[in-house]
Amino acid sequence: MGSSQEIFEKYHIDEELGFALPKPLEELPPPYDEWISIAKNLPELIEKNKLRERVDQLQIHSIDGLKDHKSQRLAHLTLGYITMAYVWNQGDKDVREVLPKNIAVPYCELSEKLGLPPILVYADCVLANWKKKDPNGNMDVLFWFPGGDCCKGFFLVSLLVEIAAASAIKVIPDLFKAVTNEDQNALQKALRYIASSLQQARKEFEKIHKYVDPNTFYNVLRIYLSGWKNSSKLPKGLKYEGFSDTPREYAGGSAAQSSIFQCFDVLLGIQQQSGEESAARFLQEMRKYMPPTHRKFLLSLESGPSVREFVLSKGDTELRADYNECVKAMVSLRNYHLEIVRKYIVDPSCQQANKGTGGTDLMTFLKSVRDTTKSFKLEK
């Protein structure tokens, strides 16, 4: 697998930020500054019901002027925000089934170039949607939807969870090297570091209660994260005018599109239940919503030596305990995610079953993932 430095370069992973985009661009040159202007003023344009009018007036811009990766990522983020706002506008009462060509054509072309779908994905709204607000390191988002500070808080807490967990990526080469060399001490050290990073991620997750109001999230923000796959509002999907004659279906942004937790599932040998409507199938599908280099990174981990098999073969109580701490930390994160979904989605909706923005029956999916993760704890 190479050194951690080789991993970071080959798979576009940052040593400090993991899968998050380091120092995202904040502005684009003309003519793309038109897009930025709309995205920066989305809440106001939506409130005044002027958003669609502004978008309809746009010229079609060629994406040829977007030469480098960071400018392409910013453009994808910007067009993703504009697309969600155009489709859903002031809620789900007046939904558009066609994205006009002046946005649809550059968005689809850019998406093909980046290997991402033409919808706002986690890699956009969380991993590339941030900036340093001041020299103290306080962060802000580049763009937000209606919902104000609640919307900003949701994206930033998600980013902090991601960064905390991602700090363990640098020990992955040590982990594989330890298994290959049968170096138990080095393996235990790497496992303890991973467990600690996952525990820190869980602490960061707790900040959501401070910054995100459940009613605002459910009644205002959530619709803008919803996709057009398994959608009752857009049962056929969305037509991208000028690019595709038939509507396309895409899932909305979802934490399942984060590479970091799939990464630790692979490392720990946690395999989700397979089958037609399974969690494993859905998580595999969500990889299509990740940047291609991050997908390749997960594949490279799958071809590495099995940490779980090595721990099992050694029959060492202390080694098993260190492995189990990692599994417990994953279970703890997934338990907490369930609590958050209950508080922010199930309770405000006054229903027991809800589809997630990714299009799944959310509680069923999360319970399945949590319970499977729990089952991979080793007997001492």
mmCIF file of C-alpha atoms in Angstrom:
data_model
loop_
_atom_site.group_PDB
_atom_site.id
_atom_site.type_symbol
_atom_site.label_atom_id
_atom_site.label_comp_id
_atom_site.label_asym_id
_atom_site.label_seq_id
_atom_site.Cartn_x
_atom_site.Cartn_y
_atom_site.Cartn_z
ATOM 1 C CA MET A 1 0.000 0.000 0.000
ATOM 2 C CA GLY A 2 2.977 2.337 0.400
ATOM 3 C CA SER A 3 3.638 5.031 2.987
ATOM 4 C CA SER A 4 0.986 7.364 4.359
ATOM 5 C CA GLN A 5 2.480 10.164 2.218
ATOM 6 C CA GLU A 6 2.047 8.047 -0.926
ATOM 7 C CA ILE A 7 -1.549 7.305 0.056
ATOM 8 C CA PHE A 8 -2.330 10.990 0.556
ATOM 9 C CA GLU A 9 -0.934 11.904 -2.862
ATOM 10 C CA LYS A 10 -2.323 8.978 -4.837
ATOM 11 C CA TYR A 11 -5.870 9.085 -3.459
ATOM 12 C CA HIS A 12 -6.289 12.851 -2.904
ATOM 13 C CA ILE A 13 -6.489 12.504 0.873
ATOM 14 C CA ASP A 14 -5.220 15.267 3.148
ATOM 15 C CA GLU A 15 -3.029 14.430 6.134
ATOM 16 C CA GLU A 16 -4.986 16.699 8.485
ATOM 17 C CA LEU A 17 -8.446 16.724 6.909
ATOM 18 C CA GLY A 18 -8.756 13.232 5.474
ATOM 19 C CA PHE A 19 -11.297 13.156 2.644
ATOM 20 C CA ALA A 20 -12.260 16.830 3.093
ATOM 21 C CA LEU A 21 -10.964 19.187 0.409
ATOM 22 C CA PRO A 22 -8.114 21.281 1.846
ATOM 23 C CA LYS A 23 -8.490 25.078 1.485
ATOM 24 C CA PRO A 24 -11.423 25.057 -0.954
ATOM 25 C CA LEU A 25 -11.629 27.957 -3.393
ATOM 26 C CA GLU A 26 -14.246 30.575 -2.528
ATOM 27 C CA GLU A 27 -14.572 32.446 -5.835
ATOM 28 C CA LEU A 28 -14.627 31.689 -9.559
ATOM 29 C CA PRO A 29 -13.611 34.042 -12.397
ATOM 30 C CA PRO A 30 -16.103 35.433 -14.931
ATOM 31 C CA PRO A 31 -18.386 34.172 -16.362
ATOM 32 C CA TYR A 32 -18.753 31.590 -13.556
ATOM 33 C CA ASP A 33 -19.022 34.341 -10.925
ATOM 34 C CA GLU A 34 -22.700 34.523 -11.974
ATOM 35 C CA TRP A 35 -23.202 31.085 -10.460
ATOM 36 C CA ILE A 36 -21.387 32.085 -7.260
ATOM 37 C CA SER A 37 -23.548 35.197 -6.915
ATOM 38 C CA ILE A 38 -26.750 33.155 -7.075
ATOM 39 C CA ALA A 39 -25.460 30.474 -4.681
ATOM 40 C CA LYS A 40 -24.354 33.081 -2.122
ATOM 41 C CA ASN A 41 -27.810 34.660 -2.111
ATOM 42 C CA LEU A 42 -29.929 31.490 -2.225
ATOM 43 C CA PRO A 43 -31.929 31.996 1.011
ATOM 44 C CA GLU A 44 -32.916 35.550 0.053
ATOM 45 C CA LEU A 45 -33.731 34.621 -3.544
ATOM 46 C CA ILE A 46 -35.859 31.680 -2.368
ATOM 47 C CA GLU A 47 -37.658 33.802 0.231
ATOM 48 C CA LYS A 48 -38.538 36.443 -2.383
ATOM 49 C CA ASN A 49 -39.428 33.710 -4.904
ATOM 50 C CA LYS A 50 -36.867 35.127 -7.362
ATOM 51 C CA LEU A 51 -34.516 32.135 -7.534
ATOM 52 C CA ARG A 52 -35.979 30.419 -10.588
ATOM 53 C CA GLU A 53 -36.258 33.711 -12.451
ATOM 54 C CA ARG A 54 -32.532 34.396 -11.890
ATOM 55 C CA VAL A 55 -31.569 30.910 -13.019
ATOM 56 C CA ASP A 56 -33.767 31.085 -16.124
ATOM 57 C CA GLN A 57 -31.938 34.284 -17.166
ATOM 58 C CA LEU A 58 -28.475 32.679 -17.058
ATOM 59 C CA GLN A 59 -26.415 32.136 -20.197
ATOM 60 C CA ILE A 60 -25.042 28.621 -20.853
ATOM 61 C CA HIS A 61 -21.363 28.690 -19.930
ATOM 62 C CA SER A 62 -18.805 26.224 -21.281
ATOM 63 C CA ILE A 63 -16.880 24.467 -18.506
ATOM 64 C CA ASP A 64 -13.623 24.683 -20.498
ATOM 65 C CA GLY A 65 -12.423 27.609 -18.374
ATOM 66 C CA LEU A 66 -12.539 25.469 -15.206
ATOM 67 C CA LYS A 67 -9.053 24.042 -15.561
ATOM 68 C CA ASP A 68 -8.009 22.796 -12.119
ATOM 69 C CA HIS A 69 -9.563 20.377 -9.623
ATOM 70 C CA LYS A 70 -10.413 22.973 -6.958
ATOM 71 C CA SER A 71 -12.220 25.295 -9.359
ATOM 72 C CA GLN A 72 -14.147 22.297 -10.741
ATOM 73 C CA ARG A 73 -15.108 21.202 -7.209
ATOM 74 C CA LEU A 74 -16.297 24.722 -6.327
ATOM 75 C CA ALA A 75 -18.340 24.881 -9.536
ATOM 76 C CA HIS A 76 -19.881 21.467 -8.797
ATOM 77 C CA LEU A 77 -20.780 22.606 -5.276
ATOM 78 C CA THR A 78 -22.252 25.869 -6.617
ATOM 79 C CA LEU A 79 -24.323 24.226 -9.351
ATOM 80 C CA GLY A 80 -25.457 21.574 -6.845
ATOM 81 C CA TYR A 81 -26.820 24.241 -4.520
ATOM 82 C CA ILE A 82 -28.531 26.063 -7.376
ATOM 83 C CA THR A 83 -30.034 22.807 -8.673
ATOM 84 C CA MET A 84 -31.492 21.826 -5.281
ATOM 85 C CA ALA A 85 -32.925 25.317 -4.852
ATOM 86 C CA TYR A 86 -34.373 25.341 -8.378
ATOM 87 C CA VAL A 87 -36.048 21.942 -8.001
ATOM 88 C CA TRP A 88 -37.486 22.433 -4.494
ATOM 89 C CA ASN A 89 -37.725 26.258 -4.369
ATOM 90 C CA GLN A 90 -39.820 27.141 -1.274
ATOM 91 C CA GLY A 91 -40.495 23.575 -0.185
ATOM 92 C CA ASP A 92 -42.105 20.530 -1.740
ATOM 93 C CA LYS A 93 -45.373 22.139 -2.864
ATOM 94 C CA ASP A 94 -44.070 23.525 -6.164
ATOM 95 C CA VAL A 95 -41.535 21.064 -7.515
ATOM 96 C CA ARG A 96 -39.861 21.362 -10.926
ATOM 97 C CA GLU A 97 -39.384 18.192 -12.945
ATOM 98 C CA VAL A 98 -37.025 19.780 -15.497
ATOM 99 C CA LEU A 99 -33.700 21.480 -14.824
ATOM 100 C CA PRO A 100 -33.226 24.161 -17.523
ATOM 101 C CA LYS A 101 -30.371 23.630 -19.966
ATOM 102 C CA ASN A 102 -28.459 26.776 -18.950
ATOM 103 C CA ILE A 103 -27.685 24.988 -15.666
ATOM 104 C CA ALA A 104 -28.236 21.348 -16.657
ATOM 105 C CA VAL A 105 -25.697 21.240 -19.511
ATOM 106 C CA PRO A 106 -22.645 22.645 -17.678
ATOM 107 C CA TYR A 107 -23.616 20.737 -14.511
ATOM 108 C CA CYS A 108 -23.819 17.369 -16.277
ATOM 109 C CA GLU A 109 -20.628 17.985 -18.270
ATOM 110 C CA LEU A 110 -18.746 18.995 -15.128
ATOM 111 C CA SER A 111 -20.141 15.999 -13.220
ATOM 112 C CA GLU A 112 -18.872 13.632 -15.921
ATOM 113 C CA LYS A 113 -15.445 15.292 -15.750
ATOM 114 C CA LEU A 114 -15.286 14.867 -11.951
ATOM 115 C CA GLY A 115 -16.839 11.386 -11.901
ATOM 116 C CA LEU A 116 -19.661 12.594 -9.657
ATOM 117 C CA PRO A 117 -23.433 12.595 -10.261
ATOM 118 C CA PRO A 118 -25.233 15.876 -11.124
ATOM 119 C CA ILE A 119 -26.815 16.355 -7.707
ATOM 120 C CA LEU A 120 -25.566 17.897 -4.462
ATOM 121 C CA VAL A 121 -23.535 15.140 -2.804
ATOM 122 C CA TYR A 122 -21.809 14.836 0.589
ATOM 123 C CA ALA A 123 -18.455 15.520 -1.109
ATOM 124 C CA ASP A 124 -19.897 18.922 -2.111
ATOM 125 C CA CYS A 125 -21.968 20.221 0.791
ATOM 126 C CA VAL A 126 -19.730 18.863 3.585
ATOM 127 C CA LEU A 127 -16.248 18.137 2.217
ATOM 128 C CA ALA A 128 -15.857 21.150 -0.117
ATOM 129 C CA ASN A 129 -18.206 23.689 1.490
ATOM 130 C CA TRP A 130 -16.057 25.335 4.156
ATOM 131 C CA LYS A 131 -13.580 28.106 4.845
ATOM 132 C CA LYS A 132 -11.605 29.503 7.757
ATOM 133 C CA LYS A 133 -13.575 32.465 9.107
ATOM 134 C CA ASP A 134 -10.746 33.977 11.154
ATOM 135 C CA PRO A 135 -7.102 33.352 12.170
ATOM 136 C CA ASN A 136 -8.267 31.337 15.221
ATOM 137 C CA GLY A 137 -9.392 28.554 12.929
ATOM 138 C CA ASN A 138 -13.149 29.125 13.321
ATOM 139 C CA MET A 139 -14.969 27.772 10.309
ATOM 140 C CA ASP A 140 -17.884 28.854 8.164
ATOM 141 C CA VAL A 141 -19.642 27.385 5.151
ATOM 142 C CA LEU A 142 -19.395 28.874 1.659
ATOM 143 C CA PHE A 143 -23.092 28.454 0.832
ATOM 144 C CA TRP A 144 -26.211 27.575 2.759
ATOM 145 C CA PHE A 145 -29.914 27.000 2.264
ATOM 146 C CA PRO A 146 -32.825 28.549 4.160
ATOM 147 C CA GLY A 147 -32.483 27.665 7.829
ATOM 148 C CA GLY A 148 -29.633 30.065 8.596
ATOM 149 C CA ASP A 149 -27.338 29.022 11.432
ATOM 150 C CA CYS A 150 -29.068 25.638 11.685
ATOM 151 C CA CYS A 151 -28.067 24.875 8.090
ATOM 152 C CA LYS A 152 -24.493 26.078 8.640
ATOM 153 C CA GLY A 153 -24.243 24.106 11.886
ATOM 154 C CA PHE A 154 -25.433 20.891 10.239
ATOM 155 C CA PHE A 155 -22.734 20.988 7.538
ATOM 156 C CA LEU A 156 -19.945 22.124 9.856
ATOM 157 C CA VAL A 157 -20.635 19.522 12.578
ATOM 158 C CA SER A 158 -20.668 16.848 9.841
ATOM 159 C CA LEU A 159 -17.268 18.147 8.690
ATOM 160 C CA LEU A 160 -15.827 18.111 12.239
ATOM 161 C CA VAL A 161 -16.951 14.479 12.710
ATOM 162 C CA GLU A 162 -15.349 13.590 9.378
ATOM 163 C CA ILE A 163 -12.028 15.292 10.215
ATOM 164 C CA ALA A 164 -11.811 13.726 13.692
ATOM 165 C CA ALA A 165 -12.299 10.204 12.321
ATOM 166 C CA ALA A 166 -10.013 10.855 9.351
ATOM 167 C CA SER A 167 -7.007 11.547 11.580
ATOM 168 C CA ALA A 168 -6.604 7.740 11.793
ATOM 169 C CA ILE A 169 -5.982 7.327 8.049
ATOM 170 C CA LYS A 170 -2.263 7.947 8.517
ATOM 171 C CA VAL A 171 -1.863 4.779 10.612
ATOM 172 C CA ILE A 172 -3.399 2.492 7.962
ATOM 173 C CA PRO A 173 -0.006 1.611 6.395
ATOM 174 C CA ASP A 174 1.277 0.785 9.912
ATOM 175 C CA LEU A 175 -1.746 -1.439 10.427
ATOM 176 C CA PHE A 176 -1.187 -3.451 7.236
ATOM 177 C CA LYS A 177 2.571 -3.591 7.779
ATOM 178 C CA ALA A 178 2.029 -4.932 11.301
ATOM 179 C CA VAL A 179 -0.267 -7.692 9.995
ATOM 180 C CA THR A 180 2.174 -8.599 7.193
ATOM 181 C CA ASN A 181 5.127 -8.686 9.610
ATOM 182 C CA GLU A 182 3.052 -10.295 12.387
ATOM 183 C CA ASP A 183 4.077 -7.427 14.647
ATOM 184 C CA GLN A 184 1.477 -7.570 17.406
ATOM 185 C CA ASN A 185 2.728 -4.520 19.321
ATOM 186 C CA ALA A 186 2.637 -2.276 16.248
ATOM 187 C CA LEU A 187 -0.851 -3.551 15.415
ATOM 188 C CA GLN A 188 -2.133 -2.806 18.920
ATOM 189 C CA LYS A 189 -0.689 0.696 18.766
ATOM 190 C CA ALA A 190 -2.431 1.369 15.405
ATOM 191 C CA LEU A 191 -5.754 -0.090 16.635
ATOM 192 C CA ARG A 192 -5.648 2.092 19.751
ATOM 193 C CA TYR A 193 -5.047 5.172 17.623
ATOM 194 C CA ILE A 194 -8.023 4.306 15.407
ATOM 195 C CA ALA A 195 -10.285 3.725 18.420
ATOM 196 C CA SER A 196 -9.224 7.077 19.884
ATOM 197 C CA SER A 197 -9.965 8.909 16.608
ATOM 198 C CA LEU A 198 -13.414 7.320 16.344
ATOM 199 C CA GLN A 199 -14.165 8.222 19.964
ATOM 200 C CA GLN A 200 -13.196 11.827 19.206
ATOM 201 C CA ALA A 201 -15.523 11.783 16.196
ATOM 202 C CA ARG A 202 -18.370 10.738 18.504
ATOM 203 C CA LYS A 203 -17.592 13.738 20.787
ATOM 204 C CA GLU A 204 -17.674 16.107 17.810
ATOM 205 C CA PHE A 205 -21.063 14.638 16.812
ATOM 206 C CA GLU A 206 -22.517 15.839 20.133
ATOM 207 C CA LYS A 207 -22.138 19.465 18.979
ATOM 208 C CA ILE A 208 -25.121 18.980 16.691
ATOM 209 C CA HIS A 209 -27.488 19.586 19.631
ATOM 210 C CA LYS A 210 -25.958 23.020 20.216
ATOM 211 C CA TYR A 211 -26.011 24.220 16.622
ATOM 212 C CA VAL A 212 -28.898 22.447 14.880
ATOM 213 C CA ASP A 213 -32.557 22.881 15.814
ATOM 214 C CA PRO A 214 -34.661 19.743 15.086
ATOM 215 C CA ASN A 215 -37.746 21.584 13.836
ATOM 216 C CA THR A 216 -35.784 23.902 11.559
ATOM 217 C CA PHE A 217 -33.796 20.966 10.212
ATOM 218 C CA TYR A 218 -36.875 18.865 9.503
ATOM 219 C CA ASN A 219 -39.268 21.561 8.282
ATOM 220 C CA VAL A 220 -36.879 23.905 6.450
ATOM 221 C CA LEU A 221 -33.478 22.437 5.571
ATOM 222 C CA ARG A 222 -34.192 18.770 4.896
ATOM 223 C CA ILE A 223 -36.079 19.174 1.632
ATOM 224 C CA TYR A 224 -33.026 20.806 -0.002
ATOM 225 C CA LEU A 225 -30.965 17.685 0.706
ATOM 226 C CA SER A 226 -33.581 15.376 -0.804
ATOM 227 C CA GLY A 227 -32.892 13.675 -4.104
ATOM 228 C CA TRP A 228 -35.001 12.288 -6.913
ATOM 229 C CA LYS A 229 -34.590 8.577 -6.446
ATOM 230 C CA ASN A 230 -37.495 6.714 -4.812
ATOM 231 C CA SER A 231 -39.095 10.152 -4.461
ATOM 232 C CA SER A 232 -42.870 10.542 -4.233
ATOM 233 C CA LYS A 233 -42.504 14.167 -5.411
ATOM 234 C CA LEU A 234 -40.381 13.259 -8.446
ATOM 235 C CA PRO A 235 -41.363 9.637 -9.140
ATOM 236 C CA LYS A 236 -39.670 9.597 -12.570
ATOM 237 C CA GLY A 237 -36.607 11.566 -11.473
ATOM 238 C CA LEU A 238 -35.367 14.895 -12.872
ATOM 239 C CA LYS A 239 -34.953 15.749 -16.548
ATOM 240 C CA TYR A 240 -31.658 17.501 -17.307
ATOM 241 C CA GLU A 241 -32.720 19.624 -20.303
ATOM 242 C CA GLY A 242 -30.307 19.693 -23.217
ATOM 243 C CA PHE A 243 -28.316 16.781 -21.846
ATOM 244 C CA SER A 244 -30.686 13.851 -21.473
ATOM 245 C CA ASP A 245 -34.044 13.112 -23.079
ATOM 246 C CA THR A 246 -35.182 10.931 -20.201
ATOM 247 C CA PRO A 247 -35.332 11.891 -16.499
ATOM 248 C CA ARG A 248 -32.564 10.586 -14.243
ATOM 249 C CA GLU A 249 -32.826 9.373 -10.680
ATOM 250 C CA TYR A 250 -30.216 10.289 -8.062
ATOM 251 C CA ALA A 251 -30.158 9.917 -4.298
ATOM 252 C CA GLY A 252 -29.812 13.039 -2.170
ATOM 253 C CA GLY A 253 -26.833 13.860 0.029
ATOM 254 C CA SER A 254 -26.342 11.348 2.825
ATOM 255 C CA ALA A 255 -23.772 10.434 5.473
ATOM 256 C CA ALA A 256 -23.641 7.041 3.704
ATOM 257 C CA GLN A 257 -21.690 8.900 0.983
ATOM 258 C CA SER A 258 -18.878 9.597 3.455
ATOM 259 C CA SER A 259 -15.786 7.517 2.645
ATOM 260 C CA ILE A 260 -14.478 7.560 6.208
ATOM 261 C CA PHE A 261 -16.895 5.126 7.856
ATOM 262 C CA GLN A 262 -16.876 2.736 4.906
ATOM 263 C CA CYS A 263 -13.081 2.912 5.219
ATOM 264 C CA PHE A 264 -13.151 1.648 8.816
ATOM 265 C CA ASP A 265 -15.740 -1.015 8.006
ATOM 266 C CA VAL A 266 -13.318 -2.376 5.402
ATOM 267 C CA LEU A 267 -10.303 -2.127 7.730
ATOM 268 C CA LEU A 268 -12.030 -3.937 10.581
ATOM 269 C CA GLY A 269 -13.562 -6.567 8.300
ATOM 270 C CA ILE A 270 -17.128 -5.448 9.126
ATOM 271 C CA GLN A 271 -19.309 -6.752 6.301
ATOM 272 C CA GLN A 272 -22.877 -5.496 6.100
ATOM 273 C CA GLN A 273 -25.716 -7.909 5.335
ATOM 274 C CA SER A 274 -26.070 -8.605 1.628
ATOM 275 C CA GLY A 275 -29.226 -9.185 -0.389
ATOM 276 C CA GLU A 276 -31.649 -7.375 -2.703
ATOM 277 C CA GLU A 277 -32.684 -4.540 -0.345
ATOM 278 C CA SER A 278 -29.689 -4.732 1.931
ATOM 279 C CA ALA A 279 -27.549 -2.171 3.716
ATOM 280 C CA ALA A 280 -24.503 -3.563 1.889
ATOM 281 C CA ARG A 281 -26.134 -2.957 -1.486
ATOM 282 C CA PHE A 282 -27.092 0.603 -0.555
ATOM 283 C CA LEU A 283 -23.624 1.431 0.808
ATOM 284 C CA GLN A 284 -22.040 0.043 -2.362
ATOM 285 C CA GLU A 285 -24.399 2.212 -4.399
ATOM 286 C CA MET A 286 -23.372 5.259 -2.339
ATOM 287 C CA ARG A 287 -19.757 4.811 -3.431
ATOM 288 C CA LYS A 288 -20.833 6.156 -6.838
ATOM 289 C CA TYR A 289 -21.475 9.461 -5.077
ATOM 290 C CA MET A 290 -17.878 9.718 -3.787
ATOM 291 C CA PRO A 291 -14.961 11.275 -5.712
ATOM 292 C CA PRO A 292 -13.363 8.523 -7.863
ATOM 293 C CA THR A 293 -10.004 8.660 -6.045
ATOM 294 C CA HIS A 294 -11.763 7.997 -2.730
ATOM 295 C CA ARG A 295 -13.654 5.059 -4.256
ATOM 296 C CA LYS A 296 -10.316 3.667 -5.444
ATOM 297 C CA PHE A 297 -8.888 4.071 -1.952
ATOM 298 C CA LEU A 298 -11.674 1.899 -0.503
ATOM 299 C CA LEU A 299 -10.984 -0.727 -3.180
ATOM 300 C CA SER A 300 -7.272 -0.672 -2.310
ATOM 301 C CA LEU A 301 -8.141 -1.334 1.352
ATOM 302 C CA GLU A 302 -10.311 -4.297 0.339
ATOM 303 C CA SER A 303 -7.322 -5.901 -1.368
ATOM 304 C CA GLY A 304 -5.126 -5.493 1.752
ATOM 305 C CA PRO A 305 -4.447 -8.131 4.417
ATOM 306 C CA SER A 306 -7.294 -8.940 6.846
ATOM 307 C CA VAL A 307 -6.788 -7.347 10.255
ATOM 308 C CA ARG A 308 -9.726 -9.285 11.660
ATOM 309 C CA GLU A 309 -8.413 -12.675 10.504
ATOM 310 C CA PHE A 310 -4.996 -11.893 11.950
ATOM 311 C CA VAL A 311 -6.477 -10.919 15.336
ATOM 312 C CA LEU A 312 -8.587 -14.093 15.335
ATOM 313 C CA SER A 313 -5.603 -16.274 14.482
ATOM 314 C CA LYS A 314 -3.508 -14.952 17.368
ATOM 315 C CA GLY A 315 -6.015 -15.800 20.095
ATOM 316 C CA ASP A 316 -4.534 -13.035 22.255
ATOM 317 C CA THR A 317 -6.944 -11.487 24.765
ATOM 318 C CA GLU A 318 -5.316 -8.063 24.795
ATOM 319 C CA LEU A 319 -5.138 -7.865 21.009
ATOM 320 C CA ARG A 320 -8.809 -8.838 20.735
ATOM 321 C CA ALA A 321 -9.681 -6.180 23.317
ATOM 322 C CA ASP A 322 -7.940 -3.499 21.221
ATOM 323 C CA TYR A 323 -9.730 -4.672 18.074
ATOM 324 C CA ASN A 324 -13.037 -4.692 19.956
ATOM 325 C CA GLU A 325 -12.477 -1.101 21.110
ATOM 326 C CA CYS A 326 -12.479 -0.062 17.452
ATOM 327 C CA VAL A 327 -15.689 -2.004 16.779
ATOM 328 C CA LYS A 328 -17.283 -0.543 19.924
ATOM 329 C CA ALA A 329 -16.354 2.967 18.778
ATOM 330 C CA MET A 330 -18.044 2.303 15.412
ATOM 331 C CA VAL A 331 -21.133 0.934 17.192
ATOM 332 C CA SER A 332 -21.188 4.007 19.452
ATOM 333 C CA LEU A 333 -21.108 6.331 16.424
ATOM 334 C CA ARG A 334 -23.888 4.410 14.732
ATOM 335 C CA ASN A 335 -25.982 4.342 17.899
ATOM 336 C CA TYR A 336 -25.567 8.077 18.169
ATOM 337 C CA HIS A 337 -26.540 8.511 14.528
ATOM 338 C CA LEU A 338 -29.758 6.609 15.281
ATOM 339 C CA GLU A 339 -30.495 8.921 18.220
ATOM 340 C CA ILE A 340 -29.919 11.966 16.017
ATOM 341 C CA VAL A 341 -32.234 10.619 13.295
ATOM 342 C CA ARG A 342 -34.905 9.942 15.897
ATOM 343 C CA LYS A 343 -34.610 13.474 17.315
ATOM 344 C CA TYR A 344 -34.241 15.343 14.008
ATOM 345 C CA ILE A 345 -36.435 13.318 11.644
ATOM 346 C CA VAL A 346 -38.726 10.760 13.285
ATOM 347 C CA ASP A 347 -39.968 12.880 16.214
ATOM 348 C CA PRO A 348 -40.653 16.059 14.187
ATOM 349 C CA SER A 349 -42.511 14.023 11.586
ATOM 350 C CA CYS A 350 -44.607 12.234 14.245
ATOM 351 C CA GLN A 351 -44.147 9.032 12.220
ATOM 352 C CA GLN A 352 -42.248 5.831 12.840
ATOM 353 C CA ALA A 353 -40.932 5.297 9.318
ATOM 354 C CA ASN A 354 -39.147 7.830 7.183
ATOM 355 C CA LYS A 355 -37.128 7.826 4.028
ATOM 356 C CA GLY A 356 -33.681 9.405 4.333
ATOM 357 C CA THR A 357 -32.403 12.016 1.895
ATOM 358 C CA GLY A 358 -30.572 9.122 0.230
ATOM 359 C CA GLY A 359 -33.951 7.431 -0.440
ATOM 360 C CA THR A 360 -33.771 4.587 2.114
ATOM 361 C CA ASP A 361 -36.105 3.701 4.963
ATOM 362 C CA LEU A 362 -33.769 5.454 7.348
ATOM 363 C CA MET A 363 -34.312 3.872 10.756
ATOM 364 C CA THR A 364 -34.404 0.346 9.317
ATOM 365 C CA PHE A 365 -31.203 0.966 7.374
ATOM 366 C CA LEU A 366 -29.323 2.513 10.305
ATOM 367 C CA LYS A 367 -30.415 -0.186 12.751
ATOM 368 C CA SER A 368 -29.292 -2.859 10.302
ATOM 369 C CA VAL A 369 -25.860 -1.217 9.894
ATOM 370 C CA ARG A 370 -25.508 -0.720 13.660
ATOM 371 C CA ASP A 371 -26.547 -4.276 14.558
ATOM 372 C CA THR A 372 -24.238 -5.798 11.934
ATOM 373 C CA THR A 373 -21.347 -3.696 13.215
ATOM 374 C CA LYS A 374 -22.071 -4.875 16.774
ATOM 375 C CA SER A 375 -22.024 -8.513 15.647
ATOM 376 C CA PHE A 376 -18.382 -8.191 14.563
ATOM 377 C CA LYS A 377 -17.130 -7.782 18.109
ATOM 378 C CA LEU A 378 -14.864 -10.750 18.901
ATOM 379 C CA GLU A 379 -15.412 -13.045 21.850
ATOM 380 C CA LYS A 380 -12.550 -12.777 24.310
#
